[in-house]
């Protein structure tokens, strides 16, 4: 993993924590099956990665939120390093809780099922995408995953840290017209994704529609061409957009199968 495409395991661990598992927040909002699965649950699952991220997924009556830190939790899953945590996401590592052994049935049944549902939407088949509702939800979930990944890559990927170093303090609004919106907040060259519409962005980048976003996410169209045809609109402080796009170019290297 370390040498592949000049990516690294630490950055991948942060992406897996906040961009992949973090999208469970949106899955439980958008997909009734996911919400119903955890409707009766009130449980906090902590993930502690040595040399990497520490976060807690909070399940509360059908909702899911991702919080930083892994101390206040009912189940605590420790990982000896980023590679081990990435193995959890890849399905090659089965962690042993250091806290909350009696809660293992939740992990084995409902949590695993929830991540399976997420994988179905993030790695959709052509057959699944024939359903317009599934297509829109899948693209929306991909949007949030990618928006979150931008910040993690900008903060941890050595190549992208250079681009982040050129970014002035401010907020970029990233959105799909008529659909999801997020803010990429920059402060002291550190990035943070907020999954809601920012109030006072210094710059914006908007996809004209869900189809344009999907085609870009799947690598079926060229972003420069889309700008030329107006399918991607941008404005404000263009230097912020330019540097964000350099980071965005590396998202595919990390999120590719």
mmCIF file of N, CA and C in Angstrom, residues 137-196:
data_model
loop_
_atom_site.group_PDB
_atom_site.id
_atom_site.type_symbol
_atom_site.label_atom_id
_atom_site.label_comp_id
_atom_site.label_asym_id
_atom_site.label_seq_id
_atom_site.Cartn_x
_atom_site.Cartn_y
_atom_site.Cartn_z
ATOM 1 N N UNK A 137 -28.847 8.490 -4.701
ATOM 2 C CA UNK A 137 -28.317 8.277 -3.352
ATOM 3 C C UNK A 137 -26.859 7.828 -3.395
ATOM 4 N N UNK A 138 -26.543 6.966 -4.332
ATOM 5 C CA UNK A 138 -25.169 6.497 -4.484
ATOM 6 C C UNK A 138 -24.234 7.664 -4.793
ATOM 7 N N UNK A 139 -24.650 8.531 -5.706
ATOM 8 C CA UNK A 139 -23.830 9.675 -6.092
ATOM 9 C C UNK A 139 -23.691 10.661 -4.940
ATOM 10 N N UNK A 140 -24.765 10.855 -4.188
ATOM 11 C CA UNK A 140 -24.729 11.749 -3.026
ATOM 12 C C UNK A 140 -23.756 11.227 -1.973
ATOM 13 N N UNK A 141 -23.790 9.930 -1.706
ATOM 14 C CA UNK A 141 -22.878 9.335 -0.734
ATOM 15 C C UNK A 141 -21.433 9.419 -1.221
ATOM 16 N N UNK A 142 -21.222 9.207 -2.518
ATOM 17 C CA UNK A 142 -19.878 9.363 -3.084
ATOM 18 C C UNK A 142 -19.392 10.797 -2.917
ATOM 19 N N UNK A 143 -20.299 11.748 -3.115
ATOM 20 C CA UNK A 143 -19.964 13.168 -2.962
ATOM 21 C C UNK A 143 -19.421 13.436 -1.554
ATOM 22 N N UNK A 144 -20.133 12.947 -0.540
ATOM 23 C CA UNK A 144 -19.697 13.197 0.838
ATOM 24 C C UNK A 144 -18.378 12.489 1.147
ATOM 25 N N UNK A 145 -18.211 11.289 0.614
ATOM 26 C CA UNK A 145 -16.956 10.562 0.820
ATOM 27 C C UNK A 145 -15.795 11.317 0.200
ATOM 28 N N UNK A 146 -15.975 11.784 -1.018
ATOM 29 C CA UNK A 146 -14.917 12.513 -1.724
ATOM 30 C C UNK A 146 -14.629 13.855 -1.058
ATOM 31 N N UNK A 147 -15.687 14.572 -0.668
ATOM 32 C CA UNK A 147 -15.503 15.866 -0.003
ATOM 33 C C UNK A 147 -14.701 15.694 1.292
ATOM 34 N N UNK A 148 -14.996 14.639 2.031
ATOM 35 C CA UNK A 148 -14.269 14.374 3.277
ATOM 36 C C UNK A 148 -12.839 13.923 2.995
ATOM 37 N N UNK A 149 -12.662 13.136 1.946
ATOM 38 C CA UNK A 149 -11.326 12.641 1.587
ATOM 39 C C UNK A 149 -10.391 13.786 1.198
ATOM 40 N N UNK A 150 -10.926 14.830 0.575
ATOM 41 C CA UNK A 150 -10.091 15.975 0.180
ATOM 42 C C UNK A 150 -9.324 16.521 1.377
ATOM 43 N N UNK A 151 -10.025 16.697 2.502
ATOM 44 C CA UNK A 151 -9.373 17.259 3.688
ATOM 45 C C UNK A 151 -8.336 16.308 4.269
ATOM 46 N N UNK A 152 -8.664 15.025 4.322
ATOM 47 C CA UNK A 152 -7.715 14.059 4.891
ATOM 48 C C UNK A 152 -6.461 13.946 4.032
ATOM 49 N N UNK A 153 -6.623 13.985 2.727
ATOM 50 C CA UNK A 153 -5.471 13.911 1.819
ATOM 51 C C UNK A 153 -4.648 15.195 1.908
ATOM 52 N N UNK A 154 -5.338 16.335 1.950
ATOM 53 C CA UNK A 154 -4.630 17.610 2.073
ATOM 54 C C UNK A 154 -3.817 17.705 3.350
ATOM 55 N N UNK A 155 -4.290 17.072 4.412
ATOM 56 C CA UNK A 155 -3.616 17.145 5.711
ATOM 57 C C UNK A 155 -2.515 16.104 5.909
ATOM 58 N N UNK A 156 -2.594 14.990 5.203
ATOM 59 C CA UNK A 156 -1.696 13.877 5.520
ATOM 60 C C UNK A 156 -0.862 13.357 4.347
ATOM 61 N N UNK A 157 -1.316 13.519 3.131
ATOM 62 C CA UNK A 157 -0.583 13.037 1.963
ATOM 63 C C UNK A 157 0.567 13.997 1.637
ATOM 64 N N UNK A 158 1.767 13.487 1.548
ATOM 65 C CA UNK A 158 2.939 14.353 1.386
ATOM 66 C C UNK A 158 2.871 15.204 0.114
ATOM 67 N N UNK A 159 2.377 14.640 -0.965
ATOM 68 C CA UNK A 159 2.257 15.400 -2.210
ATOM 69 C C UNK A 159 1.244 16.531 -2.050
ATOM 70 N N UNK A 160 0.108 16.220 -1.444
ATOM 71 C CA UNK A 160 -0.979 17.198 -1.324
ATOM 72 C C UNK A 160 -0.722 18.252 -0.252
ATOM 73 N N UNK A 161 0.144 17.938 0.708
ATOM 74 C CA UNK A 161 0.495 18.945 1.722
ATOM 75 C C UNK A 161 1.126 20.177 1.077
ATOM 76 N N UNK A 162 1.779 19.985 -0.054
ATOM 77 C CA UNK A 162 2.369 21.116 -0.780
ATOM 78 C C UNK A 162 1.257 22.044 -1.272
ATOM 79 N N UNK A 163 0.207 21.456 -1.859
ATOM 80 C CA UNK A 163 -0.928 22.259 -2.325
ATOM 81 C C UNK A 163 -1.620 22.957 -1.165
ATOM 82 N N UNK A 164 -1.815 22.230 -0.066
ATOM 83 C CA UNK A 164 -2.447 22.828 1.111
ATOM 84 C C UNK A 164 -1.622 23.996 1.633
ATOM 85 N N UNK A 165 -0.302 23.907 1.480
ATOM 86 C CA UNK A 165 0.586 24.974 1.934
ATOM 87 C C UNK A 165 0.385 26.281 1.191
ATOM 88 N N UNK A 166 -0.192 26.221 -0.006
ATOM 89 C CA UNK A 166 -0.450 27.424 -0.798
ATOM 90 C C UNK A 166 -1.854 27.992 -0.562
ATOM 91 N N UNK A 167 -2.658 27.304 0.223
ATOM 92 C CA UNK A 167 -4.051 27.716 0.407
ATOM 93 C C UNK A 167 -4.179 28.705 1.559
ATOM 94 N N UNK A 168 -4.793 29.853 1.281
ATOM 95 C CA UNK A 168 -5.022 30.860 2.322
ATOM 96 C C UNK A 168 -6.240 30.459 3.154
ATOM 97 N N UNK A 169 -6.397 31.051 4.318
ATOM 98 C CA UNK A 169 -7.549 30.756 5.164
ATOM 99 C C UNK A 169 -8.846 31.146 4.454
ATOM 100 N N UNK A 170 -9.817 30.259 4.498
ATOM 101 C CA UNK A 170 -11.103 30.532 3.866
ATOM 102 C C UNK A 170 -11.890 29.247 3.691
ATOM 103 N N UNK A 171 -13.055 29.367 3.091
ATOM 104 C CA UNK A 171 -13.943 28.214 2.902
ATOM 105 C C UNK A 171 -14.299 28.080 1.429
ATOM 106 N N UNK A 172 -14.225 26.855 0.940
ATOM 107 C CA UNK A 172 -14.666 26.550 -0.429
ATOM 108 C C UNK A 172 -15.983 25.789 -0.337
ATOM 109 N N UNK A 173 -16.975 26.247 -1.068
ATOM 110 C CA UNK A 173 -18.234 25.494 -1.148
ATOM 111 C C UNK A 173 -18.150 24.530 -2.325
ATOM 112 N N UNK A 174 -18.302 23.254 -2.014
ATOM 113 C CA UNK A 174 -18.325 22.208 -3.031
ATOM 114 C C UNK A 174 -19.737 21.653 -3.061
ATOM 115 N N UNK A 175 -20.364 21.617 -4.242
ATOM 116 C CA UNK A 175 -21.780 21.220 -4.261
ATOM 117 C C UNK A 175 -22.197 20.635 -5.601
ATOM 118 N N UNK A 176 -23.338 19.955 -5.554
ATOM 119 C CA UNK A 176 -24.045 19.523 -6.756
ATOM 120 C C UNK A 176 -25.323 20.357 -6.814
ATOM 121 N N UNK A 177 -25.555 21.027 -7.913
ATOM 122 C CA UNK A 177 -26.726 21.901 -8.022
ATOM 123 C C UNK A 177 -28.008 21.127 -7.691
ATOM 124 N N UNK A 178 -28.782 21.659 -6.759
ATOM 125 C CA UNK A 178 -30.018 20.999 -6.355
ATOM 126 C C UNK A 178 -29.815 19.791 -5.477
ATOM 127 N N UNK A 179 -28.550 19.555 -5.046
ATOM 128 C CA UNK A 179 -28.238 18.357 -4.260
ATOM 129 C C UNK A 179 -27.350 18.673 -3.072
ATOM 130 N N UNK A 180 -26.458 17.767 -2.714
ATOM 131 C CA UNK A 180 -25.630 17.930 -1.519
ATOM 132 C C UNK A 180 -24.613 19.047 -1.651
ATOM 133 N N UNK A 181 -24.211 19.571 -0.502
ATOM 134 C CA UNK A 181 -23.243 20.655 -0.452
ATOM 135 C C UNK A 181 -22.341 20.448 0.758
ATOM 136 N N UNK A 182 -21.096 20.877 0.651
ATOM 137 C CA UNK A 182 -20.158 20.764 1.765
ATOM 138 C C UNK A 182 -19.197 21.940 1.719
ATOM 139 N N UNK A 183 -18.587 22.207 2.863
ATOM 140 C CA UNK A 183 -17.580 23.253 2.938
ATOM 141 C C UNK A 183 -16.215 22.645 3.196
ATOM 142 N N UNK A 184 -15.222 23.053 2.411
ATOM 143 C CA UNK A 184 -13.835 22.688 2.678
ATOM 144 C C UNK A 184 -13.220 23.907 3.367
ATOM 145 N N UNK A 185 -13.021 23.790 4.666
ATOM 146 C CA UNK A 185 -12.564 24.920 5.479
ATOM 147 C C UNK A 185 -11.052 24.858 5.637
ATOM 148 N N UNK A 186 -10.381 25.951 5.303
ATOM 149 C CA UNK A 186 -8.921 26.012 5.370
ATOM 150 C C UNK A 186 -8.509 27.005 6.459
ATOM 151 N N UNK A 187 -7.666 26.555 7.371
ATOM 152 C CA UNK A 187 -7.110 27.434 8.398
ATOM 153 C C UNK A 187 -5.689 26.988 8.709
ATOM 154 N N UNK A 188 -4.761 27.914 8.576
ATOM 155 C CA UNK A 188 -3.343 27.616 8.799
ATOM 156 C C UNK A 188 -2.887 26.404 7.984
ATOM 157 N N UNK A 189 -3.374 26.329 6.749
ATOM 158 C CA UNK A 189 -3.009 25.292 5.779
ATOM 159 C C UNK A 189 -3.480 23.895 6.189
ATOM 160 N N UNK A 190 -4.415 23.835 7.109
ATOM 161 C CA UNK A 190 -5.061 22.572 7.483
ATOM 162 C C UNK A 190 -6.494 22.607 6.976
ATOM 163 N N UNK A 191 -6.976 21.461 6.488
ATOM 164 C CA UNK A 191 -8.302 21.399 5.887
ATOM 165 C C UNK A 191 -9.273 20.620 6.772
ATOM 166 N N UNK A 192 -10.514 21.050 6.774
ATOM 167 C CA UNK A 192 -11.575 20.350 7.489
ATOM 168 C C UNK A 192 -12.841 20.410 6.650
ATOM 169 N N UNK A 193 -13.460 19.259 6.452
ATOM 170 C CA UNK A 193 -14.707 19.200 5.675
ATOM 171 C C UNK A 193 -15.897 19.266 6.613
ATOM 172 N N UNK A 194 -16.817 20.169 6.301
ATOM 173 C CA UNK A 194 -18.075 20.291 7.043
ATOM 174 C C UNK A 194 -19.193 19.919 6.067
ATOM 175 N N UNK A 195 -19.976 18.910 6.429
ATOM 176 C CA UNK A 195 -20.956 18.375 5.461
ATOM 177 C C UNK A 195 -22.285 19.121 5.516
ATOM 178 N N UNK A 196 -22.179 20.419 5.279
ATOM 179 C CA UNK A 196 -23.367 21.268 5.127
ATOM 180 C C UNK A 196 -22.949 22.493 4.319
#
